[in-house]
PDB file of C-alpha atoms in Angstrom:
ATOM      1  CA  MET A   1      14.274 -38.264 -90.761  1.00 45.00           C
ATOM      2  CA  CYS A   2      18.178 -38.679 -90.895  1.00 47.00           C
ATOM      3  CA  ILE A   3      18.650 -41.453 -87.766  1.00 46.00           C
ATOM      4  CA  ARG A   4      22.715 -40.871 -86.360  1.00 48.00           C
ATOM      5  CA  ASP A   5      23.754 -44.573 -87.022  1.00 49.00           C
ATOM      6  CA  SER A   6      27.441 -43.480 -85.167  1.00 47.00           C
ATOM      7  CA  ILE A   7      27.574 -41.846 -81.946  1.00 54.00           C
ATOM      8  CA  TYR A   8      30.564 -40.777 -79.332  1.00 48.00           C
ATOM      9  CA  ALA A   9      31.077 -39.791 -76.294  1.00 55.00           C
ATOM     10  CA  LYS A  10      33.331 -36.732 -76.014  1.00 56.00           C
ATOM     11  CA  ASN A  11      34.815 -36.129 -72.071  1.00 57.00           C
ATOM     12  CA  THR A  12      34.650 -32.257 -71.755  1.00 54.00           C
ATOM     13  CA  THR A  13      36.874 -32.011 -69.345  1.00 59.00           C
ATOM     14  CA  SER A  14      40.139 -34.275 -70.985  1.00 59.00           C
ATOM     15  CA  GLY A  15      39.090 -33.337 -74.635  1.00 54.00           C
ATOM     16  CA  GLN A  16      39.100 -37.031 -75.297  1.00 57.00           C
ATOM     17  CA  ILE A  17      36.589 -39.253 -76.972  1.00 54.00           C
ATOM     18  CA  GLN A  18      35.804 -42.534 -74.875  1.00 54.00           C
ATOM     19  CA  PHE A  19      32.838 -44.018 -76.297  1.00 49.00           C
ATOM     20  CA  VAL A  20      31.508 -45.176 -79.763  1.00 58.00           C
ATOM     21  CA  ASN A  21      28.787 -46.964 -80.463  1.00 55.00           C
ATOM     22  CA  SER A  22      25.695 -46.749 -83.043  1.00 63.00           C
ATOM     23  CA  SER A  23      23.144 -47.297 -79.842  1.00 80.00           C
ATOM     24  CA  LEU A  24      22.317 -44.465 -77.784  1.00 84.00           C
ATOM     25  CA  ILE A  25      21.167 -46.824 -74.458  1.00 82.00           C
ATOM     26  CA  SER A  26      24.596 -48.328 -74.691  1.00 82.00           C
ATOM     27  CA  ILE A  27      26.640 -45.543 -74.663  1.00 80.00           C
ATOM     28  CA  LEU A  28      24.534 -43.929 -72.220  1.00 82.00           C
ATOM     29  CA  ASP A  29      25.214 -47.366 -70.176  1.00 81.00           C
ATOM     30  CA  ASN A  30      29.513 -47.002 -70.774  1.00 79.00           C
ATOM     31  CA  ILE A  31      29.029 -43.427 -69.025  1.00 76.00           C
ATOM     32  CA  LYS A  32      27.107 -44.852 -65.972  1.00 77.00           C
ATOM     33  CA  THR A  33      29.895 -47.174 -65.335  1.00 78.00           C
ATOM     34  CA  GLU A  34      32.581 -45.322 -66.108  1.00 77.00           C
ATOM     35  CA  LEU A  35      31.345 -41.790 -64.962  1.00 74.00           C
ATOM     36  CA  PRO A  36      29.024 -41.990 -62.530  1.00 73.00           C
ATOM     37  CA  LYS A  37      27.153 -38.487 -61.992  1.00 75.00           C
ATOM     38  CA  SER A  38      28.232 -37.222 -65.405  1.00 78.00           C
ATOM     39  CA  SER A  39      26.695 -34.370 -67.123  1.00 83.00           C
ATOM     40  CA  ILE A  40      25.473 -35.145 -70.513  1.00 85.00           C
ATOM     41  CA  VAL A  41      24.621 -33.167 -73.454  1.00 87.00           C
ATOM     42  CA  LEU A  42      23.139 -35.015 -76.560  1.00 88.00           C
ATOM     43  CA  LYS A  43      24.189 -32.580 -79.847  1.00 88.00           C
ATOM     44  CA  ILE A  44      21.762 -31.759 -82.805  1.00 90.00           C
ATOM     45  CA  GLY A  45      20.452 -35.080 -84.517  1.00 89.00           C
ATOM     46  CA  ASN A  46      17.715 -37.626 -84.179  1.00 92.00           C
ATOM     47  CA  TYR A  47      18.706 -40.573 -82.134  1.00 91.00           C
ATOM     48  CA  SER A  48      16.680 -44.472 -82.553  1.00 92.00           C
ATOM     49  CA  ILE A  49      16.010 -46.301 -79.155  1.00 92.00           C
ATOM     50  CA  ASP A  50      14.631 -49.726 -79.511  1.00 93.00           C
ATOM     51  CA  GLY A  51      14.428 -49.835 -75.336  1.00 94.00           C
ATOM     52  CA  THR A  52      14.307 -48.356 -72.494  1.00 94.00           C
ATOM     53  CA  ILE A  53      16.819 -45.641 -71.160  1.00 92.00           C
ATOM     54  CA  ASP A  54      17.445 -45.875 -67.224  1.00 89.00           C
ATOM     55  CA  LEU A  55      18.460 -42.771 -65.694  1.00 86.00           C
ATOM     56  CA  THR A  56      17.523 -44.483 -62.296  1.00 82.00           C
ATOM     57  CA  ALA A  57      21.926 -44.500 -61.712  1.00 76.00           C
ATOM     58  CA  GLY A  58      25.041 -42.731 -63.097  1.00 73.00           C
ATOM     59  CA  ILE A  59      23.916 -39.717 -64.985  1.00 78.00           C
ATOM     60  CA  ALA A  60      22.638 -36.225 -63.057  1.00 78.00           C
ATOM     61  CA  THR A  61      21.605 -34.745 -66.009  1.00 85.00           C
ATOM     62  CA  ILE A  62      20.742 -34.913 -69.562  1.00 89.00           C
ATOM     63  CA  LYS A  63      19.516 -32.374 -72.407  1.00 91.00           C
ATOM     64  CA  GLY A  64      19.620 -31.409 -75.203  1.00 92.00           C
ATOM     65  CA  GLU A  65      22.038 -29.713 -76.888  1.00 90.00           C
ATOM     66  CA  GLN A  66      19.283 -27.259 -78.527  1.00 91.00           C
ATOM     67  CA  GLU A  67      15.109 -27.474 -77.910  1.00 90.00           C
ATOM     68  CA  TYR A  68      12.947 -29.546 -80.411  1.00 88.00           C
ATOM     69  CA  TYR A  69      15.610 -30.357 -82.495  1.00 92.00           C
ATOM     70  CA  THR A  70      17.615 -33.556 -80.018  1.00 92.00           C
ATOM     71  CA  ARG A  71      15.080 -35.636 -80.819  1.00 94.00           C
ATOM     72  CA  ILE A  72      15.075 -39.480 -78.919  1.00 94.00           C
ATOM     73  CA  ILE A  73      12.564 -41.980 -81.012  1.00 95.00           C
ATOM     74  CA  SER A  74      11.445 -44.396 -79.960  1.00 95.00           C
ATOM     75  CA  THR A  75      10.671 -48.279 -81.977  1.00 95.00           C
ATOM     76  CA  ALA A  76       9.674 -50.110 -79.221  1.00 94.00           C
ATOM     77  CA  GLN A  77       6.929 -52.410 -79.814  1.00 95.00           C
ATOM     78  CA  ASN A  78       5.971 -54.284 -75.668  1.00 95.00           C
ATOM     79  CA  GLY A  79       5.574 -50.643 -73.496  1.00 96.00           C
ATOM     80  CA  GLU A  80       8.764 -50.247 -73.330  1.00 96.00           C
ATOM     81  CA  HIS A  81       9.756 -46.353 -71.423  1.00 97.00           C
ATOM     82  CA  ILE A  82      11.280 -43.705 -73.158  1.00 97.00           C
ATOM     83  CA  ILE A  83      13.202 -42.706 -70.579  1.00 94.00           C
ATOM     84  CA  SER A  84      12.952 -44.050 -66.534  1.00 92.00           C
ATOM     85  CA  ILE A  85      13.586 -43.205 -63.302  1.00 87.00           C
ATOM     86  CA  ALA A  86      12.278 -45.646 -61.153  1.00 82.00           C
ATOM     87  CA  PRO A  87      14.181 -47.491 -58.211  1.00 75.00           C
ATOM     88  CA  SER A  88      13.043 -50.995 -57.537  1.00 67.00           C
ATOM     89  CA  SER A  89      13.064 -49.660 -53.730  1.00 62.00           C
ATOM     90  CA  GLY A  90      13.551 -46.404 -51.779  1.00 57.00           C
ATOM     91  CA  THR A  91      13.738 -43.083 -53.797  1.00 58.00           C
ATOM     92  CA  THR A  92      16.271 -41.231 -55.803  1.00 65.00           C
ATOM     93  CA  HIS A  93      17.307 -37.995 -55.873  1.00 67.00           C
ATOM     94  CA  GLY A  94      17.445 -35.231 -58.090  1.00 68.00           C
ATOM     95  CA  ARG A  95      17.868 -35.350 -62.280  1.00 78.00           C
ATOM     96  CA  PHE A  96      17.903 -32.253 -64.574  1.00 87.00           C
ATOM     97  CA  ILE A  97      16.384 -33.395 -67.747  1.00 91.00           C
ATOM     98  CA  SER A  98      16.319 -30.505 -70.234  1.00 94.00           C
ATOM     99  CA  LYS A  99      15.885 -30.015 -74.502  1.00 96.00           C
ATOM    100  CA  LEU A 100      14.801 -32.720 -75.562  1.00 96.00           C
ATOM    101  CA  TYR A 101      12.335 -34.222 -78.285  1.00 97.00           C
ATOM    102  CA  LEU A 102      10.779 -37.433 -77.008  1.00 97.00           C
ATOM    103  CA  LEU A 103       9.425 -39.642 -80.359  1.00 97.00           C
ATOM    104  CA  GLY A 104       6.845 -42.205 -79.428  1.00 97.00           C
ATOM    105  CA  ASN A 105       4.200 -44.520 -80.808  1.00 97.00           C
ATOM    106  CA  ASP A 106       1.529 -46.435 -80.373  1.00 96.00           C
ATOM    107  CA  ASN A 107       2.903 -49.686 -78.570  1.00 97.00           C
ATOM    108  CA  CYS A 108       5.628 -48.100 -76.195  1.00 97.00           C
ATOM    109  CA  GLY A 109       5.253 -46.938 -72.770  1.00 97.00           C
ATOM    110  CA  ASP A 110       5.394 -43.781 -71.494  1.00 98.00           C
ATOM    111  CA  GLY A 111       7.573 -40.735 -72.895  1.00 97.00           C
ATOM    112  CA  LEU A 112       9.454 -39.544 -69.502  1.00 96.00           C
ATOM    113  CA  HIS A 113       8.476 -41.890 -66.842  1.00 94.00           C
ATOM    114  CA  ILE A 114       9.561 -40.817 -62.880  1.00 89.00           C
ATOM    115  CA  LYS A 115       8.832 -42.566 -59.816  1.00 85.00           C
ATOM    116  CA  GLY A 116      10.346 -42.066 -56.368  1.00 78.00           C
ATOM    117  CA  LEU A 117      12.291 -39.366 -57.284  1.00 73.00           C
ATOM    118  CA  THR A 118      13.132 -36.426 -53.867  1.00 66.00           C
ATOM    119  CA  GLN A 119      14.062 -33.167 -53.847  1.00 62.00           C
ATOM    120  CA  TYR A 120      16.236 -30.769 -56.155  1.00 65.00           C
ATOM    121  CA  GLY A 121      15.265 -32.077 -58.935  1.00 77.00           C
ATOM    122  CA  MET A 122      13.875 -30.387 -61.912  1.00 84.00           C
ATOM    123  CA  ILE A 123      12.338 -31.022 -65.708  1.00 90.00           C
ATOM    124  CA  GLU A 124      11.991 -28.498 -68.275  1.00 93.00           C
ATOM    125  CA  LYS A 125      11.590 -27.702 -72.013  1.00 96.00           C
ATOM    126  CA  VAL A 126      10.632 -31.765 -73.015  1.00 97.00           C
ATOM    127  CA  PHE A 127       8.509 -32.030 -75.104  1.00 98.00           C
ATOM    128  CA  VAL A 128       6.859 -35.616 -76.256  1.00 98.00           C
ATOM    129  CA  ASP A 129       5.284 -37.140 -78.671  1.00 98.00           C
ATOM    130  CA  SER A 130       2.424 -40.131 -79.799  1.00 97.00           C
ATOM    131  CA  VAL A 131       3.330 -42.105 -77.521  1.00 98.00           C
ATOM    132  CA  GLY A 132       1.251 -45.588 -76.488  1.00 98.00           C
ATOM    133  CA  GLY A 133       1.533 -44.656 -71.959  1.00 98.00           C
ATOM    134  CA  ILE A 134       1.468 -41.095 -70.920  1.00 98.00           C
ATOM    135  CA  GLY A 135       3.228 -38.567 -72.046  1.00 98.00           C
ATOM    136  CA  VAL A 136       4.990 -37.442 -68.523  1.00 97.00           C
ATOM    137  CA  LYS A 137       4.055 -39.439 -65.751  1.00 95.00           C
ATOM    138  CA  LEU A 138       5.656 -38.358 -62.442  1.00 90.00           C
ATOM    139  CA  GLU A 139       4.355 -40.346 -59.347  1.00 87.00           C
ATOM    140  CA  GLU A 140       5.590 -40.773 -55.721  1.00 81.00           C
ATOM    141  CA  ILE A 141       7.224 -37.594 -55.526  1.00 77.00           C
ATOM    142  CA  THR A 142       8.589 -36.878 -51.759  1.00 70.00           C
ATOM    143  CA  TYR A 143       9.238 -33.493 -51.382  1.00 68.00           C
ATOM    144  CA  GLY A 144       8.259 -32.156 -55.050  1.00 63.00           C
ATOM    145  CA  ILE A 145      10.224 -31.014 -57.919  1.00 74.00           C
ATOM    146  CA  GLY A 146      10.266 -28.226 -60.804  1.00 79.00           C
ATOM    147  CA  LEU A 147       8.710 -28.619 -63.791  1.00 86.00           C
ATOM    148  CA  GLN A 148       8.372 -25.888 -66.588  1.00 92.00           C
ATOM    149  CA  ASP A 149       7.777 -25.855 -70.126  1.00 96.00           C
ATOM    150  CA  ILE A 150       6.743 -29.231 -70.541  1.00 96.00           C
ATOM    151  CA  ARG A 151       4.774 -30.475 -73.574  1.00 97.00           C
ATOM    152  CA  THR A 152       2.547 -33.201 -74.710  1.00 98.00           C
ATOM    153  CA  ARG A 153       0.776 -34.533 -77.862  1.00 97.00           C
ATOM    154  CA  GLN A 154      -1.908 -36.497 -79.192  1.00 97.00           C
ATOM    155  CA  CYS A 155       0.129 -38.905 -76.128  1.00 98.00           C
ATOM    156  CA  LYS A 156      -2.646 -42.415 -76.242  1.00 97.00           C
ATOM    157  CA  SER A 157      -2.799 -43.120 -72.311  1.00 97.00           C
ATOM    158  CA  GLY A 158      -3.131 -39.358 -71.113  1.00 98.00           C
ATOM    159  CA  GLY A 159      -1.096 -36.474 -71.347  1.00 98.00           C
ATOM    160  CA  ILE A 160       1.049 -35.080 -68.034  1.00 97.00           C
ATOM    161  CA  TYR A 161       0.452 -37.368 -64.610  1.00 97.00           C
ATOM    162  CA  ILE A 162       1.703 -35.334 -61.550  1.00 93.00           C
ATOM    163  CA  ASN A 163       1.585 -37.101 -57.958  1.00 90.00           C
ATOM    164  CA  PRO A 164       3.177 -33.858 -56.542  1.00 83.00           C
ATOM    165  CA  GLY A 165       3.572 -35.097 -52.794  1.00 78.00           C
ATOM    166  CA  SER A 166       4.410 -32.110 -49.999  1.00 74.00           C
ATOM    167  CA  GLY A 167       4.171 -29.640 -53.032  1.00 78.00           C
ATOM    168  CA  THR A 168       5.177 -28.994 -56.249  1.00 84.00           C
ATOM    169  CA  GLU A 169       4.496 -25.996 -59.167  1.00 86.00           C
ATOM    170  CA  ALA A 170       4.211 -26.445 -62.126  1.00 91.00           C
ATOM    171  CA  ILE A 171       4.824 -23.281 -65.000  1.00 94.00           C
ATOM    172  CA  GLY A 172       4.060 -23.681 -68.315  1.00 97.00           C
ATOM    173  CA  LEU A 173       2.260 -27.418 -69.228  1.00 97.00           C
ATOM    174  CA  TYR A 174       0.756 -27.601 -72.588  1.00 98.00           C
ATOM    175  CA  ASP A 175      -1.281 -30.814 -74.172  1.00 98.00           C
ATOM    176  CA  SER A 176      -3.034 -31.733 -77.008  1.00 97.00           C
ATOM    177  CA  GLY A 177      -5.299 -33.936 -78.062  1.00 96.00           C
ATOM    178  CA  SER A 178      -4.294 -36.969 -75.648  1.00 97.00           C
ATOM    179  CA  SER A 179      -6.612 -39.450 -74.348  1.00 96.00           C
ATOM    180  CA  VAL A 180      -7.325 -40.431 -71.173  1.00 96.00           C
ATOM    181  CA  PHE A 181      -6.558 -37.068 -69.503  1.00 97.00           C
ATOM    182  CA  GLY A 182      -4.915 -34.032 -70.587  1.00 97.00           C
ATOM    183  CA  ILE A 183      -2.979 -32.911 -67.345  1.00 98.00           C
ATOM    184  CA  MET A 184      -3.236 -34.464 -64.323  1.00 97.00           C
ATOM    185  CA  ALA A 185      -2.545 -34.198 -60.242  1.00 96.00           C
ATOM    186  CA  GLU A 186      -3.758 -36.887 -57.793  1.00 96.00           C
ATOM    187  CA  GLY A 187      -2.204 -37.062 -53.731  1.00 92.00           C
ATOM    188  CA  GLY A 188      -0.867 -34.479 -52.447  1.00 89.00           C
ATOM    189  CA  ARG A 189      -0.364 -30.103 -53.046  1.00 91.00           C
ATOM    190  CA  VAL A 190       0.026 -28.904 -56.484  1.00 93.00           C
ATOM    191  CA  CYS A 191      -0.314 -25.511 -57.927  1.00 94.00           C
ATOM    192  CA  ILE A 192      -0.355 -25.751 -61.881  1.00 96.00           C
ATOM    193  CA  ARG A 193       0.569 -22.263 -63.433  1.00 97.00           C
ATOM    194  CA  ASP A 194       0.132 -20.667 -67.145  1.00 98.00           C
ATOM    195  CA  SER A 195      -0.691 -23.823 -68.637  1.00 98.00           C
ATOM    196  CA  VAL A 196      -2.380 -24.925 -71.819  1.00 97.00           C
ATOM    197  CA  SER A 197      -4.853 -28.503 -72.047  1.00 97.00           C
ATOM    198  CA  GLU A 198      -6.417 -28.266 -75.347  1.00 95.00           C
ATOM    199  CA  PHE A 199      -8.716 -30.269 -77.522  1.00 93.00           C
ATOM    200  CA  GLN A 200      -8.116 -33.894 -75.401  1.00 94.00           C
ATOM    201  CA  ALA A 201      -9.656 -37.164 -77.848  1.00 91.00           C
ATOM    202  CA  ILE A 202     -13.179 -38.146 -76.932  1.00 88.00           C
ATOM    203  CA  GLY A 203     -14.122 -39.823 -74.320  1.00 90.00           C
ATOM    204  CA  ALA A 204     -11.228 -38.264 -72.368  1.00 93.00           C
ATOM    205  CA  THR A 205     -12.127 -37.464 -68.658  1.00 94.00           C
ATOM    206  CA  ALA A 206     -10.812 -34.088 -68.110  1.00 96.00           C
ATOM    207  CA  ALA A 207      -8.066 -31.827 -69.607  1.00 97.00           C
ATOM    208  CA  TYR A 208      -7.999 -31.024 -66.152  1.00 98.00           C
ATOM    209  CA  TYR A 209      -8.303 -33.637 -63.587  1.00 98.00           C
ATOM    210  CA  LEU A 210      -7.485 -33.313 -60.095  1.00 98.00           C
ATOM    211  CA  LYS A 211      -7.682 -36.539 -57.709  1.00 97.00           C
ATOM    212  CA  ASN A 212      -7.312 -36.842 -53.856  1.00 97.00           C
ATOM    213  CA  LEU A 213      -5.827 -33.919 -53.006  1.00 96.00           C
ATOM    214  CA  ASP A 214      -5.191 -31.436 -50.366  1.00 96.00           C
ATOM    215  CA  VAL A 215      -5.052 -28.008 -52.626  1.00 96.00           C
ATOM    216  CA  ALA A 216      -4.884 -28.313 -56.214  1.00 97.00           C
ATOM    217  CA  ILE A 217      -4.535 -24.480 -58.028  1.00 97.00           C
ATOM    218  CA  LEU A 218      -5.333 -23.070 -61.254  1.00 98.00           C
ATOM    219  CA  ASP A 219      -3.527 -19.711 -62.114  1.00 98.00           C
ATOM    220  CA  ASN A 220      -3.796 -18.609 -65.407  1.00 98.00           C
ATOM    221  CA  CYS A 221      -4.835 -21.453 -67.146  1.00 98.00           C
ATOM    222  CA  PHE A 222      -6.437 -22.208 -70.269  1.00 98.00           C
ATOM    223  CA  SER A 223      -8.861 -24.717 -71.888  1.00 97.00           C
ATOM    224  CA  GLU A 224      -9.783 -25.607 -75.300  1.00 94.00           C
ATOM    225  CA  GLN A 225     -12.612 -28.504 -75.687  1.00 93.00           C
ATOM    226  CA  SER A 226     -14.614 -29.312 -78.774  1.00 85.00           C
ATOM    227  CA  ASN A 227     -15.575 -32.826 -77.860  1.00 85.00           C
ATOM    228  CA  GLU A 228     -17.534 -33.856 -74.941  1.00 88.00           C
ATOM    229  CA  VAL A 229     -15.198 -32.933 -72.707  1.00 93.00           C
ATOM    230  CA  ARG A 230     -14.837 -31.683 -69.737  1.00 95.00           C
ATOM    231  CA  CYS A 231     -12.011 -28.667 -69.119  1.00 96.00           C
ATOM    232  CA  VAL A 232     -11.865 -29.182 -64.859  1.00 97.00           C
ATOM    233  CA  TYR A 233     -12.905 -31.970 -63.163  1.00 97.00           C
ATOM    234  CA  ALA A 234     -11.949 -32.715 -59.596  1.00 98.00           C
ATOM    235  CA  GLU A 235     -12.929 -35.084 -56.963  1.00 98.00           C
ATOM    236  CA  ASN A 236     -12.261 -36.027 -53.503  1.00 98.00           C
ATOM    237  CA  VAL A 237     -10.098 -32.137 -53.516  1.00 98.00           C
ATOM    238  CA  ASN A 238     -10.258 -29.974 -50.044  1.00 98.00           C
ATOM    239  CA  THR A 239      -9.418 -26.991 -51.626  1.00 98.00           C
ATOM    240  CA  LEU A 240     -10.113 -25.793 -55.015  1.00 98.00           C
ATOM    241  CA  ILE A 241      -8.359 -22.458 -55.935  1.00 98.00           C
ATOM    242  CA  ILE A 242      -9.293 -21.415 -59.504  1.00 98.00           C
ATOM    243  CA  ILE A 243      -7.802 -18.133 -60.524  1.00 98.00           C
ATOM    244  CA  GLY A 244      -8.215 -16.310 -63.764  1.00 98.00           C
ATOM    245  CA  GLY A 245      -7.791 -18.063 -67.132  1.00 98.00           C
ATOM    246  CA  HIS A 246     -10.591 -18.709 -69.733  1.00 97.00           C
ATOM    247  CA  PHE A 247     -11.625 -22.635 -69.610  1.00 96.00           C
ATOM    248  CA  SER A 248     -14.292 -23.245 -72.557  1.00 94.00           C
ATOM    249  CA  SER A 249     -15.978 -26.616 -72.951  1.00 87.00           C
ATOM    250  CA  GLY A 250     -16.640 -28.614 -76.148  1.00 73.00           C
ATOM    251  CA  GLY A 251     -20.407 -29.909 -76.985  1.00 78.00           C
ATOM    252  CA  HIS A 252     -22.613 -30.083 -73.712  1.00 83.00           C
ATOM    253  CA  ALA A 253     -20.199 -31.441 -71.641  1.00 89.00           C
ATOM    254  CA  PRO A 254     -19.704 -28.893 -68.256  1.00 92.00           C
ATOM    255  CA  VAL A 255     -17.348 -26.675 -67.728  1.00 95.00           C
ATOM    256  CA  ILE A 256     -16.380 -27.609 -64.605  1.00 96.00           C
ATOM    257  CA  GLU A 257     -17.621 -30.395 -62.177  1.00 96.00           C
ATOM    258  CA  THR A 258     -16.700 -31.443 -58.450  1.00 97.00           C
ATOM    259  CA  ASN A 259     -17.484 -34.107 -56.064  1.00 97.00           C
ATOM    260  CA  ASN A 260     -16.536 -34.610 -52.856  1.00 98.00           C
ATOM    261  CA  VAL A 261     -14.906 -31.645 -53.308  1.00 98.00           C
ATOM    262  CA  LYS A 262     -15.229 -28.834 -49.834  1.00 98.00           C
ATOM    263  CA  ARG A 263     -14.043 -25.565 -50.529  1.00 98.00           C
ATOM    264  CA  LEU A 264     -14.287 -23.861 -54.185  1.00 98.00           C
ATOM    265  CA  ILE A 265     -13.315 -20.725 -55.092  1.00 98.00           C
ATOM    266  CA  ILE A 266     -12.841 -19.085 -58.918  1.00 97.00           C
ATOM    267  CA  GLN A 267     -11.860 -15.876 -59.235  1.00 97.00           C
ATOM    268  CA  GLY A 268     -11.596 -13.383 -62.367  1.00 96.00           C
ATOM    269  CA  ALA A 269     -12.275 -16.769 -65.286  1.00 97.00           C
ATOM    270  CA  THR A 270     -14.061 -16.158 -68.314  1.00 95.00           C
ATOM    271  CA  ILE A 271     -16.030 -19.934 -68.302  1.00 95.00           C
ATOM    272  CA  ARG A 272     -17.983 -20.850 -71.690  1.00 92.00           C
ATOM    273  CA  ARG A 273     -19.721 -23.524 -72.816  1.00 87.00           C
ATOM    274  CA  HIS A 274     -20.763 -23.595 -76.515  1.00 82.00           C
ATOM    275  CA  TYR A 275     -24.787 -25.054 -76.044  1.00 77.00           C
ATOM    276  CA  THR A 276     -28.060 -23.430 -73.868  1.00 73.00           C
ATOM    277  CA  ASP A 277     -28.658 -26.790 -72.368  1.00 75.00           C
ATOM    278  CA  GLY A 278     -25.029 -27.409 -70.679  1.00 78.00           C
ATOM    279  CA  TYR A 279     -23.417 -25.864 -67.249  1.00 87.00           C
ATOM    280  CA  HIS A 280     -21.061 -24.087 -66.248  1.00 91.00           C
ATOM    281  CA  ILE A 281     -20.633 -26.105 -63.700  1.00 94.00           C
ATOM    282  CA  VAL A 282     -21.919 -28.946 -61.935  1.00 94.00           C
ATOM    283  CA  ILE A 283     -21.165 -29.660 -58.025  1.00 95.00           C
ATOM    284  CA  GLY A 284     -21.370 -33.032 -56.108  1.00 94.00           C
ATOM    285  CA  SER A 285     -21.478 -33.588 -53.060  1.00 94.00           C
ATOM    286  CA  GLY A 286     -19.384 -32.371 -50.174  1.00 95.00           C
ATOM    287  CA  LEU A 287     -19.233 -28.997 -51.066  1.00 96.00           C
ATOM    288  CA  GLU A 288     -18.765 -26.912 -47.521  1.00 96.00           C
ATOM    289  CA  GLU A 289     -17.981 -23.201 -48.906  1.00 96.00           C
ATOM    290  CA  ILE A 290     -18.370 -21.748 -52.775  1.00 95.00           C
ATOM    291  CA  ARG A 291     -17.112 -18.564 -53.815  1.00 96.00           C
ATOM    292  CA  LEU A 292     -17.462 -17.109 -57.238  1.00 95.00           C
ATOM    293  CA  ASP A 293     -15.435 -13.336 -58.088  1.00 94.00           C
ATOM    294  CA  GLY A 294     -15.419 -11.360 -60.849  1.00 93.00           C
ATOM    295  CA  CYS A 295     -15.737 -13.783 -63.155  1.00 94.00           C
ATOM    296  CA  THR A 296     -17.133 -14.306 -66.840  1.00 93.00           C
ATOM    297  CA  TRP A 297     -20.432 -16.309 -68.001  1.00 91.00           C
ATOM    298  CA  GLN A 298     -20.174 -17.514 -71.420  1.00 89.00           C
ATOM    299  CA  ILE A 299     -22.461 -18.786 -73.592  1.00 86.00           C
ATOM    300  CA  GLY A 300     -21.637 -19.834 -77.022  1.00 75.00           C
ATOM    301  CA  THR A 301     -20.435 -15.530 -78.324  1.00 63.00           C
ATOM    302  CA  SER A 302     -22.595 -13.784 -75.390  1.00 63.00           C
ATOM    303  CA  GLU A 303     -21.403 -13.136 -72.256  1.00 60.00           C
ATOM    304  CA  GLU A 304     -22.309 -11.639 -68.459  1.00 58.00           C
ATOM    305  CA  GLU A 305     -20.509 -10.894 -65.979  1.00 54.00           C
ATOM    306  CA  LEU A 306     -21.746 -12.255 -62.871  1.00 51.00           C
ATOM    307  CA  PRO A 307     -21.631 -10.408 -58.907  1.00 51.00           C
ATOM    308  CA  ALA A 308     -19.416 -12.430 -56.086  1.00 50.00           C
ATOM    309  CA  ILE A 309     -21.394 -15.208 -54.335  1.00 50.00           C
ATOM    310  CA  ASP A 310     -20.066 -15.276 -51.074  1.00 43.00           C
TER     311      ASP A 310
END
């Protein structure tokens, strides 16, 4: 893999090259100081860093020239995140991050770590691979931000974590092979749509882990498991709604499990377990209402459509 050993920053307004350095972090620090609130486009190439790109202040937009071909590669060994937006206090307003491939290692931190972001933020077409922390972590989100086409793979501490605040819609999330969880939402309201979480590592809590939420919606989502991993695990959720999609548990694990979920509504989903001695759904305490309508329930390769339950 060829790493860029000389990087320059060109001002697209004046046409002048303003900064030259071998370090991407140094270049971005110069831009933050001299050209605050800038929009940055990283050209196609491989950029090696040994620390954190801190975008808490100074840069409004950062995007790659081409999806999957603008790569930031972390060699950090002490838990440093690849990209961080995290004010020491208070919040920070919208950021736009797009078309970046972030490659880590077992000893770095999160791929994309965002804390305290308020409205107007958007993250799209970001791929995080093999980090020691969580692939994409968004916490203390005040009004919700947009997430679209986010991919994580084989991340050591979890794939995608969302603390959605008053409401976040996430479209086209994808995790494969991460440990701990695939996609997790905690606190507030969230709608996860057209997403895939599959083949999580042995011992993972679930492909979709939903915790301490007012409302959680899984709309046309997919999960296929080969290990003893649940597709959906929800705890302390007022309302869980699953619309369509396909969920297939690994081993003898239940496909869906709830604990202290008050209302459970599943419509038009395909729910499959591998073995006859497993369970499609395991329901813990706290359930007040359940509706199952038009679902297909499968064991192995057989299938049966059950009538609605009100």
